CSV table of C-alpha atoms in Angstrom, one decimal:
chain,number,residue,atom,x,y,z
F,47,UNK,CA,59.4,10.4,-20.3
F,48,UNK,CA,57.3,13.4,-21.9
F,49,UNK,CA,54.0,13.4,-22.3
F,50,UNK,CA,54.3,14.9,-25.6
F,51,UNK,CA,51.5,17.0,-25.2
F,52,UNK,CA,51.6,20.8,-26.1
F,53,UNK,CA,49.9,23.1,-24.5
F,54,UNK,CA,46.2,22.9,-26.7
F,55,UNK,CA,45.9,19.7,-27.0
F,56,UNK,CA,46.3,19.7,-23.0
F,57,UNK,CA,43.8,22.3,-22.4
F,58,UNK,CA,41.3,20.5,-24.4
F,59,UNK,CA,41.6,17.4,-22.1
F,60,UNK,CA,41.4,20.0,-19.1
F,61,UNK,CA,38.3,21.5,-20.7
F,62,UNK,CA,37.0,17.9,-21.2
F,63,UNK,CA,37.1,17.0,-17.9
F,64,UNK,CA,35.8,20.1,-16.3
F,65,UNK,CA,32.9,19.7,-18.4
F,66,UNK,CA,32.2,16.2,-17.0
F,67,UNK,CA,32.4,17.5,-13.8
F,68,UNK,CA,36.2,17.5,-12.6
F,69,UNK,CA,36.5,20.3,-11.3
F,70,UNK,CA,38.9,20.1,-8.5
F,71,UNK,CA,42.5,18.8,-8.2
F,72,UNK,CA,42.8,16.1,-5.3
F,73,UNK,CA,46.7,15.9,-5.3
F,74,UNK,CA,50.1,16.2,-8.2
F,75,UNK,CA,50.5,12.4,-7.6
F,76,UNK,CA,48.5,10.0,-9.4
F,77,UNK,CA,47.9,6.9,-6.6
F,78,UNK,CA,47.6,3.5,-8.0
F,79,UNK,CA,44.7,1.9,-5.9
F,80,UNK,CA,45.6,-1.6,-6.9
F,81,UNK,CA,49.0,-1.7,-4.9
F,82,UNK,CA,48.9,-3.6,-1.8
F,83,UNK,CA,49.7,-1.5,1.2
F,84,UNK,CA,53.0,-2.6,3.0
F,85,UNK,CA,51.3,-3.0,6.6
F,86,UNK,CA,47.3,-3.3,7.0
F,87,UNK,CA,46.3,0.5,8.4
F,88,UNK,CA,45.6,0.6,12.1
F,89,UNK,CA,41.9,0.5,12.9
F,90,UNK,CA,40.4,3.4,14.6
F,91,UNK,CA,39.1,2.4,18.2
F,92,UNK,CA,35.1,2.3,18.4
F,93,UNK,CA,33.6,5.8,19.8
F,94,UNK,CA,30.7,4.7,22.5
F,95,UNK,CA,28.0,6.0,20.7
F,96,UNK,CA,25.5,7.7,23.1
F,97,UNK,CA,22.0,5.8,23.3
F,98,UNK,CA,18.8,7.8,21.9
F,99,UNK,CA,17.0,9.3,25.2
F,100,UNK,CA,13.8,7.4,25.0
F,101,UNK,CA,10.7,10.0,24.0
F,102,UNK,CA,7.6,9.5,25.9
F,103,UNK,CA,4.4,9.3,24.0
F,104,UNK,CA,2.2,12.1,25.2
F,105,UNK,CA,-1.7,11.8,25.0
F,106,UNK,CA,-4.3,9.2,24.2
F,107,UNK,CA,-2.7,6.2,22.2
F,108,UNK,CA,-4.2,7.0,18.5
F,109,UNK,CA,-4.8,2.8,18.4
F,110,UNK,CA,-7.2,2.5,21.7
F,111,UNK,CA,-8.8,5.7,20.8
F,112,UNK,CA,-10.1,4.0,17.5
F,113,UNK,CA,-10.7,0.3,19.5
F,114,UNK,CA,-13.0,2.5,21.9
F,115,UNK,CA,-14.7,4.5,19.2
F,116,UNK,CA,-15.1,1.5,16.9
F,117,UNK,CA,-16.9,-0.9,19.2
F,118,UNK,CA,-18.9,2.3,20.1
F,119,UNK,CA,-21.0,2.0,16.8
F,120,UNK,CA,-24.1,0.3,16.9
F,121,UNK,CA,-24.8,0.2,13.2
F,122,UNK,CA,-23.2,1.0,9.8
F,123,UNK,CA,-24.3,5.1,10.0
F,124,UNK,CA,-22.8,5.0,13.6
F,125,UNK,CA,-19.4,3.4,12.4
F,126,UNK,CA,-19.0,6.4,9.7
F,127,UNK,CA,-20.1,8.8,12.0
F,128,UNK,CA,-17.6,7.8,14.5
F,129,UNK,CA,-15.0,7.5,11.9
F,130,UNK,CA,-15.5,11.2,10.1
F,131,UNK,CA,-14.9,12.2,13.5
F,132,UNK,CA,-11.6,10.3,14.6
F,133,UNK,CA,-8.9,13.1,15.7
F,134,UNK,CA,-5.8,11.0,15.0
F,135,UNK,CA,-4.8,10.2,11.5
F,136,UNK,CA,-4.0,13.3,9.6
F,137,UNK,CA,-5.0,11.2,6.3
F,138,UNK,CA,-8.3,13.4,6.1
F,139,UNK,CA,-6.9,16.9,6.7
F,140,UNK,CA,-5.4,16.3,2.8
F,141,UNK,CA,-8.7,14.4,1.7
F,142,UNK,CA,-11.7,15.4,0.0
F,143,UNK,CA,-14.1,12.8,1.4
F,144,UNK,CA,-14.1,9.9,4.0
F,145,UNK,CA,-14.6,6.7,1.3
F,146,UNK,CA,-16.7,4.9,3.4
F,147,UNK,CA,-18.6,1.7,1.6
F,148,UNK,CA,-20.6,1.1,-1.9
F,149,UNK,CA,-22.7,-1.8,-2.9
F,150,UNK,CA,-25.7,-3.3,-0.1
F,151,UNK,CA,-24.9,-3.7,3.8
F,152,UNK,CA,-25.5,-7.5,4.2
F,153,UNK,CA,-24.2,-8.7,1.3
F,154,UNK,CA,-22.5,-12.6,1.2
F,155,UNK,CA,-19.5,-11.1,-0.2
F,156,UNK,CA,-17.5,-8.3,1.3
F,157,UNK,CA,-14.2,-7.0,-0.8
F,158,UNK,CA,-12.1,-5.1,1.1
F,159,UNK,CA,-9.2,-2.6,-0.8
F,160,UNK,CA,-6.3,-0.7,0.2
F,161,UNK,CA,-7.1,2.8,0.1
F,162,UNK,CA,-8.4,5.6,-2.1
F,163,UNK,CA,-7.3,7.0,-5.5
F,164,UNK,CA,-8.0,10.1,-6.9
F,165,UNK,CA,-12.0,9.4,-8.7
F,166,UNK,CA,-13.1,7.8,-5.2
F,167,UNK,CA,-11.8,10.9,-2.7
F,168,UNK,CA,-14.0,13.4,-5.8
F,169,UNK,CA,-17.0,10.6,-5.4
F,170,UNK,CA,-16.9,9.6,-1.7
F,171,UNK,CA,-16.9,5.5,-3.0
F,172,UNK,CA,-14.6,2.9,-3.2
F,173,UNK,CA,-13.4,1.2,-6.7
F,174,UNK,CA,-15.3,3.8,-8.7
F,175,UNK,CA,-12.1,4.6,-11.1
F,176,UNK,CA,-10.7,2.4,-14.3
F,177,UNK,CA,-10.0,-0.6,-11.6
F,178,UNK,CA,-13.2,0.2,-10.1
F,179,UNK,CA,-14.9,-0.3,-13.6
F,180,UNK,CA,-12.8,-4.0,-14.3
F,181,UNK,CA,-14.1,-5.2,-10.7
F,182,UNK,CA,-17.6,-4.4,-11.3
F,183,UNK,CA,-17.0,-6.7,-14.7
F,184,UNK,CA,-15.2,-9.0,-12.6
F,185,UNK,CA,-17.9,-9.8,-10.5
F,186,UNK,CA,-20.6,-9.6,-12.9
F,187,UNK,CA,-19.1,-12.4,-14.9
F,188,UNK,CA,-20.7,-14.4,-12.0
F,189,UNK,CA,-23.4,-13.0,-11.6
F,190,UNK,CA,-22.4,-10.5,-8.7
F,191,UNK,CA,-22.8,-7.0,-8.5
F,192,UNK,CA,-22.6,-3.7,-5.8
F,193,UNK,CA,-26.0,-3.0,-7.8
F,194,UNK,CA,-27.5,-6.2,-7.4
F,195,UNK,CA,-30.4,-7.0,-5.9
F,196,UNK,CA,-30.2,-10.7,-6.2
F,197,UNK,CA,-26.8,-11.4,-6.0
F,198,UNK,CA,-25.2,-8.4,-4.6
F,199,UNK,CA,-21.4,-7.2,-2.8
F,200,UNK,CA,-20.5,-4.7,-0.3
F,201,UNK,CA,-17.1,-2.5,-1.0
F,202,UNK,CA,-14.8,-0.7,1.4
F,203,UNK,CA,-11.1,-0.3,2.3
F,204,UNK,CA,-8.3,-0.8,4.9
F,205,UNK,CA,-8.2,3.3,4.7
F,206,UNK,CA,-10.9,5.5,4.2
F,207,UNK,CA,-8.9,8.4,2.9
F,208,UNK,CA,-6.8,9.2,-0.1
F,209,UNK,CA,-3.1,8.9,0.9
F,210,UNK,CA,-1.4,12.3,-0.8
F,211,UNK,CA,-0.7,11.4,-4.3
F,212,UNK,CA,-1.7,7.7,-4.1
F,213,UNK,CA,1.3,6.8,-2.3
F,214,UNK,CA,1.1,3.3,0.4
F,215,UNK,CA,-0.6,3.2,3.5
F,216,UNK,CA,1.6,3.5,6.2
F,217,UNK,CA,1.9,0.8,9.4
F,218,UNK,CA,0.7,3.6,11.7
F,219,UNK,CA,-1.8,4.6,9.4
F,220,UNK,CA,-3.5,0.8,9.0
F,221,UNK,CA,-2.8,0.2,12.7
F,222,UNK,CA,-4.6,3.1,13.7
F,223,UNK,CA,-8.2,2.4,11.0
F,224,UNK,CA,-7.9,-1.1,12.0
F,225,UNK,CA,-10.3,-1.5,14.8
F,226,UNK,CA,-12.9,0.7,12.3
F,227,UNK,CA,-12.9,-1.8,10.1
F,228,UNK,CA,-12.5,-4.7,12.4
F,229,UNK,CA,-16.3,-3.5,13.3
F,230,UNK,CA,-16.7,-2.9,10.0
F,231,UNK,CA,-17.0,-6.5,9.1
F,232,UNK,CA,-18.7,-7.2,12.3
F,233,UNK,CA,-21.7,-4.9,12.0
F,234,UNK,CA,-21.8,-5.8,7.6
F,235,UNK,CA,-21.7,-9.5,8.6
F,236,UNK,CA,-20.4,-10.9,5.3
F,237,UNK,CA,-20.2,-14.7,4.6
F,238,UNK,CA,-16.7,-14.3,3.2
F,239,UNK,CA,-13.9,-11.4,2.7
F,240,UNK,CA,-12.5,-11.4,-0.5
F,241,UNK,CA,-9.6,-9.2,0.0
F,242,UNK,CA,-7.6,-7.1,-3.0
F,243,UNK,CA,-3.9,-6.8,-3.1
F,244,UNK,CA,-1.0,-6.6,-0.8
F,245,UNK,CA,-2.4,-3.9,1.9
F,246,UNK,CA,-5.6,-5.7,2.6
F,247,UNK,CA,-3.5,-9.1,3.2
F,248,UNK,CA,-1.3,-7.7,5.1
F,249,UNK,CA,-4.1,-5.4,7.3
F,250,UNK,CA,-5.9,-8.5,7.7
F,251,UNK,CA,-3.9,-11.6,7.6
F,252,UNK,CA,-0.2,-10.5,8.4
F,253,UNK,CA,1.2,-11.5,5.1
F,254,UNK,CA,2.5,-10.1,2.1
F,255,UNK,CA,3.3,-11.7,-1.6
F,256,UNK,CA,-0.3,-11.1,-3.1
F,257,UNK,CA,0.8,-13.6,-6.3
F,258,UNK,CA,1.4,-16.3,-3.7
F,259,UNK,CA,-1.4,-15.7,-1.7
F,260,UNK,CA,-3.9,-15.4,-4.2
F,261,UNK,CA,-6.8,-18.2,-4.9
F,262,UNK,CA,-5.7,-20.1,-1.2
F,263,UNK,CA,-8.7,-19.5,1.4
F,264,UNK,CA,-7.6,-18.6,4.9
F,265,UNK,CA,-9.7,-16.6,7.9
F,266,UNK,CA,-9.7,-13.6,8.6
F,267,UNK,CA,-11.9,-11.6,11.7
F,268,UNK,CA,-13.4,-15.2,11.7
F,269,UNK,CA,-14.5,-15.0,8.3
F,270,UNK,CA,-13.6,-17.3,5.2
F,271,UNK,CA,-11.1,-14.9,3.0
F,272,UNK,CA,-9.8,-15.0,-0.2
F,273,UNK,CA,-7.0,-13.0,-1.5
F,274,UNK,CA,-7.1,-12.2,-5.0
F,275,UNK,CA,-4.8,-10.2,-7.6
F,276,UNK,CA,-6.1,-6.1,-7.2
F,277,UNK,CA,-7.8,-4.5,-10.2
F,278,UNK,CA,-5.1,-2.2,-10.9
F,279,UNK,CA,-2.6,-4.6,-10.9
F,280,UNK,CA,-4.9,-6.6,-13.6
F,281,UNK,CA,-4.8,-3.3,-15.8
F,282,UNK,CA,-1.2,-3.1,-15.6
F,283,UNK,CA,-0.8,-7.2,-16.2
F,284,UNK,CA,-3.5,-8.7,-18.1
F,285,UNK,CA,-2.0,-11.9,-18.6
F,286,UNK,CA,-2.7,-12.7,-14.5
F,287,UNK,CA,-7.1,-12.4,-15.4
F,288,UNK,CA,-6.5,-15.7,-16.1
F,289,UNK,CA,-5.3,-16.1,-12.4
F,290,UNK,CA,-8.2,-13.6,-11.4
F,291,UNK,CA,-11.2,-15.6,-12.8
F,292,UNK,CA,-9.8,-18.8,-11.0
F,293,UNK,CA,-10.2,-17.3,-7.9
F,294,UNK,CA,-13.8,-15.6,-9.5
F,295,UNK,CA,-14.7,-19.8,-10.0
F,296,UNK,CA,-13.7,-20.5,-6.8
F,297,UNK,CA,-15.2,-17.6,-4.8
F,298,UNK,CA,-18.6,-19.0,-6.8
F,299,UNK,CA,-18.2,-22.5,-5.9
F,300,UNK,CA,-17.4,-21.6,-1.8
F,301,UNK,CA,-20.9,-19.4,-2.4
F,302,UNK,CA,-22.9,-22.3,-3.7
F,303,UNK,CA,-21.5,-24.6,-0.9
């Protein structure tokens, strides 16, 4: 049977699909993938696949290097000082500033973020940016405040330095600040932990799922803690600040005792 094609009309469908990105004839015989095959095709025997020659850490491990320095700080200037000068996690070399705290040492309530953005690496603080902004008006709407006298909080993070272009901490990367801020809450000496979003859950409690978690009290570092819903996130989804000043209420009520 002819096609019935002539030769333009044919070159316009070649054209056509050279232009979509055919550019290379497979084979003169069109296969029709939906027949079934006569006899199954033999299966290739397995190749041993060589294992991976195990690599030997070299030097101090990066996690005991921060345990020893951490517990070495005697006070809240000592921790920073100790931290600015931690060798191991290349987070700084692409960082402005070490984001160390905001708000006053010895505060009841100590909220503990992720990591950096862009305002807080320029300013040296945590939550200093638009989400900074909604969790000061978060707190004040009970009466708390970084600013506070009476009533005041104490901010830091799982990571004191911006991660390059606000991507996630990574495991080594938390595993590695973790004792810091392990003494952290020690030497600060909160009454509770309220802690924002995923990363700080997951430093600090293990878990993940930060809409599940949210407004159910657990312990963490022997402390009372409360996940709640990150600012951020709030900007992004403001139906959940109905969600956020539950867990506001409750944080109150735990205070008042």
């Amino acid at each position: 049977m002819e096609s019935g094609l002539d030769f333009y009309t044919a070159k316009a469908l070649l054209d056509w699909h050279v232009d979509l990105g055919a550019d290379e004839a497979i084979g003169d015989v069109p296969i029709n993938r939906y027949e079934v095959p006569k006899e199954a095709p033999k299966m290739a025997k397995p190749v041993p696949v060589a294992e991976a020659p195990i690599v030997q850490q070299h030097g101090p491990d990066p996690v005991a290097v921060a345990r020893d320095m951490a517990q070495s700080a005697q006070d809240l200037d000592g921790l920073k000082a100790v931290m600015a000068a931690f060798p191991h996690c290349d987070l700084k070399n692409g960082a402005r500033n070490l984001v160390f705290c905001d708000g006053i040492a010895g505060a009841k309530i100590m909220v503990i973020g992720e990591a950096p953005g862009r305002e807080e690496d320029q300013q040296g603080k945590p939550f200093v940016g638009p989400a900074g902004q909604l969790l000061d008006a978060m707190f004040a709407a009970i009466d708390y405040g970084r600013e506070n006298a009476e009533n005041p909080i104490y901010i830091t993070n799982v990571l004191p330095w911006r991660p390059p272009q606000n991507r996630d901490p990574n495991p080594d990367e938390v595993a590695m600040m973790l004792p810091f801020l392990e003494r952290h809450v020690a030497l600060a000496n909160p009454e509770v932990l309220v802690l924002m979003g995923n990363h700080a859950c997951h430093a600090l409690l293990g878990l993940k799922g930060i809409t599940k978690l949210r407004g159910t009290w657990s312990e963490a570092l022997g402390k009372p803690a409360l996940p709640m819903l990150h600012p951020a996130y709030l900007l992004r989804m403001p139906a959940a600040k109905r969600e956020a000043w539950a867990d506001l209420l409750s944080l109150q009520a735990k205070l008042r005792g």
